[in-house]
Amino acid sequence: MSGRADGQQVHLSAISAHGLGLLLQVHPQVQDDLDTHDNKDTRNPGEGDGARVPGRVPEHMFGLGSVAHMVVGDKFGSFLGVNLGFGFGVTMGVHVAGNISGAHMNAALTFTNCALGRMSWKKFPVYVLGQFVGSFLAAATIYCLFYQAIMDYSGGYLTVTGPKATANIFATYLPDHMTLWRGFLDEVLVTGMLQLCLFAITDKRNNPALQGTQALVIGILVVVIGVSLGMNTGYAINPSRDLPPRFFTFLAGWGIQVFRAKDWWWVPVVAPPLGAYLGGIIYLVFIGSSNPWEAQMLENPGAYEDRRISVLPKTSSYPPNSSSLTPVSVSPSSRPSIRPVPPLGDSVNLEQF
């Protein structure tokens, strides 16, 4: 019994390292299952800033290109096309960078990973910097590709509002039927739904997407959010998607009005992290903690401890039993050769897009 009690104490110590999980009474296996998505090799140079740039560029290029078709392409684009462009752009971004960096392409979701203890805060500025650089480069690329079409459509005048506005190709702007704070709450709600569904997709203890289909399912999720909840604010749901292209338009000729139009620019920066954090908490408290694992864990608490904590083998305090077998002398030449067995490679799991 004392060994069992000691094991439970070690188990509680391991869980307390995930302070928020313990505070919210999140079941430890739920937190562990979500934590496995951040087990990256720190020796891998792809874990740095550059790993986020290649994943962000295709995702944002496909999304902004679809918006350009809708704004300046006359019959070539549609609202559904925009949602498909962003959704499957996310899918491609996950395939490009998922095995390198965990597909961190959303600053709001990266913030939530840090706030919930799934990732070190030291990584946060590096990840976000890579996201911002990739998004800025994607905006610049789309501007170059569609420059002539933008000029023909606008008559050579780059405007933020009005019937010939083209700044909305690159960033979101609040429509006339929305107020600032209604738009804020809209972004909080939509991003919260995104984070909650992402936890469900990647939670192995719930009903996750099949192995190899996560990228496609996440892309479909973005499409569904867009076609159902995207009308009010353009569903920025990502500071990395909105702020860098907005800054690019400021430099490219649209001017300071990109930050002054209805004072909207700060909402896609502040509201998505708040919404993602709330969505993550809601999932962990009301869904992740309700799965029936506790009985199984109490029956064999050591099994869970062994998965999380490396324990040195215990040495026996009893003297070794004497053997009646005849000792055998083994010469160096007669020793069998032993081949080292290579360790099994762990699969790199998807974190967030």
CSV table of C-alpha atoms in Angstrom, one decimal:
chain,number,residue,atom,x,y,z
A,1,MET,CA,0.0,0.0,0.0
A,2,SER,CA,2.8,2.4,0.7
A,3,GLY,CA,4.3,1.9,-2.7
A,4,ARG,CA,0.9,2.6,-4.3
A,5,ALA,CA,0.5,5.8,-2.2
A,6,ASP,CA,4.0,6.9,-3.3
A,7,GLY,CA,3.1,6.3,-6.9
A,8,GLN,CA,-0.1,8.4,-6.5
A,9,GLN,CA,2.0,11.2,-5.0
A,10,VAL,CA,4.4,11.1,-7.9
A,11,HIS,CA,1.5,11.1,-10.3
A,12,LEU,CA,0.0,14.2,-8.6
A,13,SER,CA,3.4,15.9,-8.8
A,14,ALA,CA,3.4,15.3,-12.5
A,15,ILE,CA,-0.1,16.6,-13.0
A,16,SER,CA,0.7,19.8,-10.9
A,17,ALA,CA,3.3,20.7,-13.5
A,18,HIS,CA,0.3,21.5,-15.7
A,19,GLY,CA,-1.0,24.1,-13.3
A,20,LEU,CA,-4.0,25.2,-15.3
A,21,GLY,CA,-5.1,21.6,-16.0
A,22,LEU,CA,-5.1,20.9,-12.2
A,23,LEU,CA,-6.8,24.3,-11.5
A,24,LEU,CA,-9.7,23.5,-13.9
A,25,GLN,CA,-9.9,19.9,-12.7
A,26,VAL,CA,-9.1,18.6,-16.2
A,27,HIS,CA,-8.6,14.9,-16.3
A,28,PRO,CA,-4.8,14.2,-16.4
A,29,GLN,CA,-5.1,11.9,-19.4
A,30,VAL,CA,-6.9,14.6,-21.3
A,31,GLN,CA,-4.2,17.1,-20.6
A,32,ASP,CA,-1.5,14.5,-21.4
A,33,ASP,CA,-3.1,13.6,-24.7
A,34,LEU,CA,-3.3,17.2,-25.7
A,35,ASP,CA,0.3,17.8,-24.5
A,36,THR,CA,1.7,15.1,-26.8
A,37,HIS,CA,1.2,17.4,-29.7
A,38,ASP,CA,4.1,19.6,-28.5
A,39,ASN,CA,6.7,16.9,-28.2
A,40,LYS,CA,9.1,18.3,-30.8
A,41,ASP,CA,12.8,17.7,-31.0
A,42,THR,CA,14.5,20.8,-29.7
A,43,ARG,CA,17.6,19.8,-31.7
A,44,ASN,CA,15.8,20.1,-34.9
A,45,PRO,CA,16.6,23.5,-36.6
A,46,GLY,CA,13.1,23.4,-38.2
A,47,GLU,CA,11.8,24.2,-34.7
A,48,GLY,CA,12.9,27.8,-35.2
A,49,ASP,CA,11.3,30.8,-36.8
A,50,GLY,CA,11.8,29.7,-40.4
A,51,ALA,CA,9.7,26.6,-40.0
A,52,ARG,CA,6.6,28.7,-39.6
A,53,VAL,CA,7.2,30.9,-42.7
A,54,PRO,CA,6.7,28.2,-45.4
A,55,GLY,CA,3.5,26.9,-43.9
A,56,ARG,CA,2.0,30.4,-43.6
A,57,VAL,CA,2.8,31.5,-47.1
A,58,PRO,CA,0.7,29.0,-49.1
A,59,GLU,CA,-2.2,29.1,-46.7
A,60,HIS,CA,-2.4,32.9,-46.9
A,61,MET,CA,-1.6,33.1,-50.6
A,62,PHE,CA,-4.5,30.8,-51.5
A,63,GLY,CA,-6.9,32.7,-49.2
A,64,LEU,CA,-5.9,36.2,-50.3
A,65,GLY,CA,-5.9,35.1,-53.9
A,66,SER,CA,-9.5,33.9,-53.6
A,67,VAL,CA,-10.5,37.3,-52.1
A,68,ALA,CA,-8.8,39.1,-55.0
A,69,HIS,CA,-10.9,37.0,-57.5
A,70,MET,CA,-14.0,38.0,-55.7
A,71,VAL,CA,-13.2,41.7,-55.4
A,72,VAL,CA,-11.6,42.5,-58.7
A,73,GLY,CA,-12.3,39.4,-60.8
A,74,ASP,CA,-15.9,40.1,-61.6
A,75,LYS,CA,-17.3,36.7,-62.4
A,76,PHE,CA,-14.2,34.7,-61.4
A,77,GLY,CA,-14.8,34.8,-57.6
A,78,SER,CA,-17.5,34.3,-55.0
A,79,PHE,CA,-17.9,34.2,-51.2
A,80,LEU,CA,-17.9,30.4,-51.3
A,81,GLY,CA,-14.7,30.5,-53.3
A,82,VAL,CA,-13.1,32.7,-50.6
A,83,ASN,CA,-14.0,30.1,-47.9
A,84,LEU,CA,-12.7,27.2,-50.0
A,85,GLY,CA,-9.5,29.2,-50.7
A,86,PHE,CA,-8.8,29.8,-47.0
A,87,GLY,CA,-9.9,26.4,-45.9
A,88,PHE,CA,-7.9,24.3,-48.2
A,89,GLY,CA,-5.1,26.8,-48.0
A,90,VAL,CA,-4.9,25.8,-44.3
A,91,THR,CA,-4.9,22.2,-45.4
A,92,MET,CA,-1.9,22.8,-47.7
A,93,GLY,CA,-0.1,24.8,-45.0
A,94,VAL,CA,-0.5,21.9,-42.5
A,95,HIS,CA,0.9,19.5,-45.1
A,96,VAL,CA,3.9,21.9,-45.8
A,97,ALA,CA,4.8,22.6,-42.1
A,98,GLY,CA,2.9,20.1,-40.0
A,99,ASN,CA,5.7,17.6,-39.6
A,100,ILE,CA,8.3,20.3,-39.1
A,101,SER,CA,6.7,22.8,-36.7
A,102,GLY,CA,3.4,21.3,-35.7
A,103,ALA,CA,1.6,23.6,-38.2
A,104,HIS,CA,1.6,26.7,-36.0
A,105,MET,CA,0.1,29.2,-38.3
A,106,ASN,CA,-2.4,31.0,-36.0
A,107,ALA,CA,-1.1,33.4,-33.3
A,108,ALA,CA,-4.4,33.0,-31.3
A,109,LEU,CA,-4.0,29.3,-31.1
A,110,THR,CA,-0.3,29.6,-30.3
A,111,PHE,CA,-1.2,31.9,-27.4
A,112,THR,CA,-3.8,29.4,-26.2
A,113,ASN,CA,-1.2,26.6,-26.3
A,114,CYS,CA,1.1,28.7,-24.0
A,115,ALA,CA,-1.7,29.8,-21.7
A,116,LEU,CA,-2.9,26.2,-21.1
A,117,GLY,CA,0.7,25.0,-20.4
A,118,ARG,CA,1.0,23.0,-23.6
A,119,MET,CA,4.0,25.0,-24.9
A,120,SER,CA,6.7,27.2,-23.4
A,121,TRP,CA,6.2,30.9,-23.5
A,122,LYS,CA,9.7,31.2,-24.8
A,123,LYS,CA,8.5,29.8,-28.1
A,124,PHE,CA,5.7,32.3,-28.4
A,125,PRO,CA,7.5,35.3,-29.9
A,126,VAL,CA,9.5,33.0,-32.2
A,127,TYR,CA,6.4,31.3,-33.5
A,128,VAL,CA,4.4,34.5,-34.0
A,129,LEU,CA,7.4,36.2,-35.7
A,130,GLY,CA,7.5,33.4,-38.3
A,131,GLN,CA,3.7,33.6,-38.8
A,132,PHE,CA,3.9,37.4,-39.3
A,133,VAL,CA,6.8,37.1,-41.8
A,134,GLY,CA,5.0,34.4,-43.8
A,135,SER,CA,1.7,36.4,-43.9
A,136,PHE,CA,3.5,39.6,-44.9
A,137,LEU,CA,5.3,37.8,-47.7
A,138,ALA,CA,2.1,36.2,-48.9
A,139,ALA,CA,0.4,39.6,-49.0
A,140,ALA,CA,3.3,41.1,-51.0
A,141,THR,CA,3.1,38.2,-53.4
A,142,ILE,CA,-0.6,38.6,-54.1
A,143,TYR,CA,-0.1,42.3,-54.5
A,144,CYS,CA,2.4,41.7,-57.2
A,145,LEU,CA,0.4,39.0,-59.0
A,146,PHE,CA,-2.8,41.0,-59.1
A,147,TYR,CA,-1.3,44.5,-59.3
A,148,GLN,CA,-2.7,45.3,-62.8
A,149,ALA,CA,-6.1,43.9,-62.0
A,150,ILE,CA,-6.3,46.0,-58.8
A,151,MET,CA,-5.3,49.2,-60.7
A,152,ASP,CA,-7.8,48.5,-63.5
A,153,TYR,CA,-10.6,47.9,-61.1
A,154,SER,CA,-9.9,50.9,-58.9
A,155,GLY,CA,-8.9,53.3,-61.6
A,156,GLY,CA,-5.4,53.7,-60.1
A,157,TYR,CA,-6.7,54.9,-56.7
A,158,LEU,CA,-6.1,52.6,-53.8
A,159,THR,CA,-9.0,53.1,-51.4
A,160,VAL,CA,-10.0,51.5,-48.1
A,161,THR,CA,-13.7,52.1,-48.2
A,162,GLY,CA,-16.3,52.8,-50.9
A,163,PRO,CA,-17.5,51.0,-54.0
A,164,LYS,CA,-14.0,50.6,-55.4
A,165,ALA,CA,-12.3,49.6,-52.2
A,166,THR,CA,-9.4,47.1,-52.6
A,167,ALA,CA,-7.8,47.1,-49.2
A,168,ASN,CA,-10.3,44.4,-48.1
A,169,ILE,CA,-8.4,42.0,-50.4
A,170,PHE,CA,-5.7,41.8,-47.7
A,171,ALA,CA,-7.3,42.5,-44.3
A,172,THR,CA,-10.8,42.4,-42.7
A,173,TYR,CA,-12.9,45.6,-42.3
A,174,LEU,CA,-16.1,46.0,-40.4
A,175,PRO,CA,-19.3,46.3,-42.6
A,176,ASP,CA,-21.9,49.0,-42.1
A,177,HIS,CA,-24.4,46.7,-40.3
A,178,MET,CA,-21.9,45.9,-37.5
A,179,THR,CA,-20.8,47.9,-34.5
A,180,LEU,CA,-17.3,47.7,-33.1
A,181,TRP,CA,-18.2,45.8,-30.0
A,182,ARG,CA,-20.6,43.4,-31.8
A,183,GLY,CA,-17.7,42.7,-34.1
A,184,PHE,CA,-15.4,42.1,-31.1
A,185,LEU,CA,-17.9,39.5,-29.6
A,186,ASP,CA,-18.3,37.9,-33.0
A,187,GLU,CA,-14.5,37.3,-33.4
A,188,VAL,CA,-14.4,36.0,-29.8
A,189,LEU,CA,-17.2,33.5,-30.5
A,190,VAL,CA,-16.0,32.3,-33.9
A,191,THR,CA,-12.4,31.8,-32.7
A,192,GLY,CA,-13.6,30.0,-29.6
A,193,MET,CA,-15.5,27.6,-31.9
A,194,LEU,CA,-12.4,27.1,-33.9
A,195,GLN,CA,-10.3,26.2,-30.9
A,196,LEU,CA,-12.9,23.9,-29.4
A,197,CYS,CA,-13.3,22.0,-32.6
A,198,LEU,CA,-9.5,21.7,-33.1
A,199,PHE,CA,-9.2,20.2,-29.6
A,200,ALA,CA,-11.8,17.6,-30.5
A,201,ILE,CA,-10.1,16.8,-33.8
A,202,THR,CA,-6.8,16.2,-32.2
A,203,ASP,CA,-7.9,14.6,-28.9
A,204,LYS,CA,-7.1,10.9,-29.1
A,205,ARG,CA,-9.3,10.1,-26.0
A,206,ASN,CA,-12.4,11.5,-27.6
A,207,ASN,CA,-13.3,11.0,-31.3
A,208,PRO,CA,-10.3,12.4,-33.3
A,209,ALA,CA,-9.9,12.6,-37.0
A,210,LEU,CA,-8.3,9.5,-38.6
A,211,GLN,CA,-4.5,9.5,-38.8
A,212,GLY,CA,-3.5,11.3,-41.9
A,213,THR,CA,-6.8,13.1,-42.4
A,214,GLN,CA,-6.3,15.8,-39.8
A,215,ALA,CA,-5.2,18.4,-42.3
A,216,LEU,CA,-8.2,17.8,-44.5
A,217,VAL,CA,-10.6,17.9,-41.6
A,218,ILE,CA,-9.1,21.2,-40.3
A,219,GLY,CA,-9.5,22.7,-43.7
A,220,ILE,CA,-13.2,21.6,-43.9
A,221,LEU,CA,-13.6,23.1,-40.4
A,222,VAL,CA,-12.4,26.5,-41.7
A,223,VAL,CA,-14.7,26.3,-44.7
A,224,VAL,CA,-17.7,25.5,-42.4
A,225,ILE,CA,-16.9,28.4,-40.1
A,226,GLY,CA,-16.6,30.8,-43.1
A,227,VAL,CA,-19.8,29.8,-44.8
A,228,SER,CA,-21.8,29.8,-41.6
A,229,LEU,CA,-20.2,32.6,-39.4
A,230,GLY,CA,-18.0,34.6,-41.7
A,231,MET,CA,-20.4,37.3,-43.0
A,232,ASN,CA,-20.3,39.8,-40.1
A,233,THR,CA,-16.5,40.4,-39.7
A,234,GLY,CA,-14.9,38.3,-42.4
A,235,TYR,CA,-13.8,35.8,-39.7
A,236,ALA,CA,-10.2,37.0,-39.2
A,237,ILE,CA,-9.9,34.5,-36.3
A,238,ASN,CA,-6.1,35.0,-36.5
A,239,PRO,CA,-3.9,38.0,-35.7
A,240,SER,CA,-1.3,36.6,-38.1
A,241,ARG,CA,-3.9,36.6,-40.9
A,242,ASP,CA,-4.9,40.3,-40.5
A,243,LEU,CA,-2.2,42.5,-39.0
A,244,PRO,CA,0.8,41.8,-41.3
A,245,PRO,CA,-1.2,42.2,-44.5
A,246,ARG,CA,-2.8,45.4,-43.1
A,247,PHE,CA,0.6,46.8,-42.4
A,248,PHE,CA,1.7,45.8,-45.9
A,249,THR,CA,-1.2,47.8,-47.4
A,250,PHE,CA,-0.2,50.8,-45.3
A,251,LEU,CA,3.3,50.6,-46.9
A,252,ALA,CA,2.0,49.8,-50.4
A,253,GLY,CA,-0.1,52.9,-50.9
A,254,TRP,CA,-3.4,52.5,-49.1
A,255,GLY,CA,-2.1,54.8,-46.3
A,256,ILE,CA,-3.0,55.3,-42.7
A,257,GLN,CA,-6.7,54.8,-43.4
A,258,VAL,CA,-6.2,51.0,-43.1
A,259,PHE,CA,-5.8,51.6,-39.4
A,260,ARG,CA,-8.4,54.3,-38.9
A,261,ALA,CA,-11.4,52.8,-40.7
A,262,LYS,CA,-13.9,52.4,-37.9
A,263,ASP,CA,-11.0,51.8,-35.5
A,264,TRP,CA,-11.3,48.1,-36.3
A,265,TRP,CA,-7.6,47.1,-36.8
A,266,TRP,CA,-7.0,46.1,-33.1
A,267,VAL,CA,-10.0,43.8,-32.8
A,268,PRO,CA,-8.6,41.0,-35.0
A,269,VAL,CA,-5.5,41.2,-32.9
A,270,VAL,CA,-7.1,41.1,-29.4
A,271,ALA,CA,-10.4,39.2,-29.8
A,272,PRO,CA,-9.1,35.9,-31.4
A,273,PRO,CA,-6.6,35.1,-28.6
A,274,LEU,CA,-9.3,35.7,-26.0
A,275,GLY,CA,-11.8,33.6,-27.9
A,276,ALA,CA,-9.4,30.7,-28.5
A,277,TYR,CA,-8.4,30.7,-24.8
A,278,LEU,CA,-12.1,30.5,-23.7
A,279,GLY,CA,-12.8,27.8,-26.3
A,280,GLY,CA,-9.9,25.8,-25.0
A,281,ILE,CA,-11.0,26.0,-21.4
A,282,ILE,CA,-14.6,25.1,-22.3
A,283,TYR,CA,-13.4,22.0,-24.1
A,284,LEU,CA,-11.1,20.9,-21.3
A,285,VAL,CA,-13.6,21.5,-18.5
A,286,PHE,CA,-16.9,20.3,-20.1
A,287,ILE,CA,-15.9,17.8,-22.7
A,288,GLY,CA,-12.3,16.6,-22.1
A,289,SER,CA,-12.8,16.0,-18.3
A,290,SER,CA,-16.1,14.0,-18.8
A,291,ASN,CA,-14.7,11.0,-20.6
A,292,PRO,CA,-14.8,7.8,-18.5
A,293,TRP,CA,-11.1,7.1,-17.8
A,294,GLU,CA,-10.8,7.6,-14.1
A,295,ALA,CA,-11.9,4.1,-13.1
A,296,GLN,CA,-9.3,2.5,-15.5
A,297,MET,CA,-6.6,4.8,-14.1
A,298,LEU,CA,-7.4,4.0,-10.5
A,299,GLU,CA,-7.1,0.3,-11.2
A,300,ASN,CA,-3.6,0.7,-12.5
A,301,PRO,CA,-2.2,4.1,-11.5
A,302,GLY,CA,1.4,3.0,-12.3
A,303,ALA,CA,0.7,2.6,-16.0
A,304,TYR,CA,0.0,6.2,-16.4
A,305,GLU,CA,3.0,7.2,-14.3
A,306,ASP,CA,5.3,5.1,-16.4
A,307,ARG,CA,4.2,6.9,-19.5
A,308,ARG,CA,5.1,10.3,-18.1
A,309,ILE,CA,8.0,9.9,-15.7
A,310,SER,CA,11.2,8.1,-16.1
A,311,VAL,CA,11.9,6.1,-12.9
A,312,LEU,CA,15.2,4.4,-12.2
A,313,PRO,CA,15.0,0.7,-11.5
A,314,LYS,CA,14.8,-0.2,-7.9
A,315,THR,CA,17.8,-2.1,-6.4
A,316,SER,CA,17.0,-5.0,-4.2
A,317,SER,CA,18.1,-4.9,-0.6
A,318,TYR,CA,18.1,-8.6,-0.3
A,319,PRO,CA,21.3,-10.7,-0.9
A,320,PRO,CA,21.3,-12.6,-4.1
A,321,ASN,CA,20.3,-16.2,-3.9
A,322,SER,CA,23.1,-18.7,-4.4
A,323,SER,CA,22.8,-20.9,-7.4
A,324,SER,CA,23.7,-24.6,-7.6
A,325,LEU,CA,24.6,-24.3,-11.3
A,326,THR,CA,28.1,-24.9,-12.3
A,327,PRO,CA,29.9,-21.6,-13.2
A,328,VAL,CA,30.8,-21.3,-16.9
A,329,SER,CA,33.8,-19.4,-18.1
A,330,VAL,CA,33.2,-17.3,-21.2
A,331,SER,CA,36.3,-16.2,-23.1
A,332,PRO,CA,36.2,-12.9,-25.1
A,333,SER,CA,36.4,-14.8,-28.4
A,334,SER,CA,33.3,-16.9,-27.5
A,335,ARG,CA,31.1,-14.0,-26.6
A,336,PRO,CA,28.2,-13.5,-28.9
A,337,SER,CA,28.1,-10.3,-30.9
A,338,ILE,CA,25.3,-8.0,-30.0
A,339,ARG,CA,23.8,-5.6,-32.5
A,340,PRO,CA,22.4,-2.4,-31.1
A,341,VAL,CA,18.7,-2.0,-31.9
A,342,PRO,CA,17.8,1.4,-33.3
A,343,PRO,CA,15.1,3.3,-31.3
A,344,LEU,CA,11.7,3.4,-32.8
A,345,GLY,CA,10.9,6.8,-34.3
A,346,ASP,CA,8.1,8.7,-32.8
A,347,SER,CA,5.6,10.2,-35.2
A,348,VAL,CA,5.4,13.9,-35.1
A,349,ASN,CA,1.8,15.0,-34.2
A,350,LEU,CA,-0.1,18.0,-35.4
A,351,GLU,CA,-0.4,20.9,-33.0
A,352,GLN,CA,-2.3,23.8,-34.5
A,353,PHE,CA,-2.6,25.6,-37.7
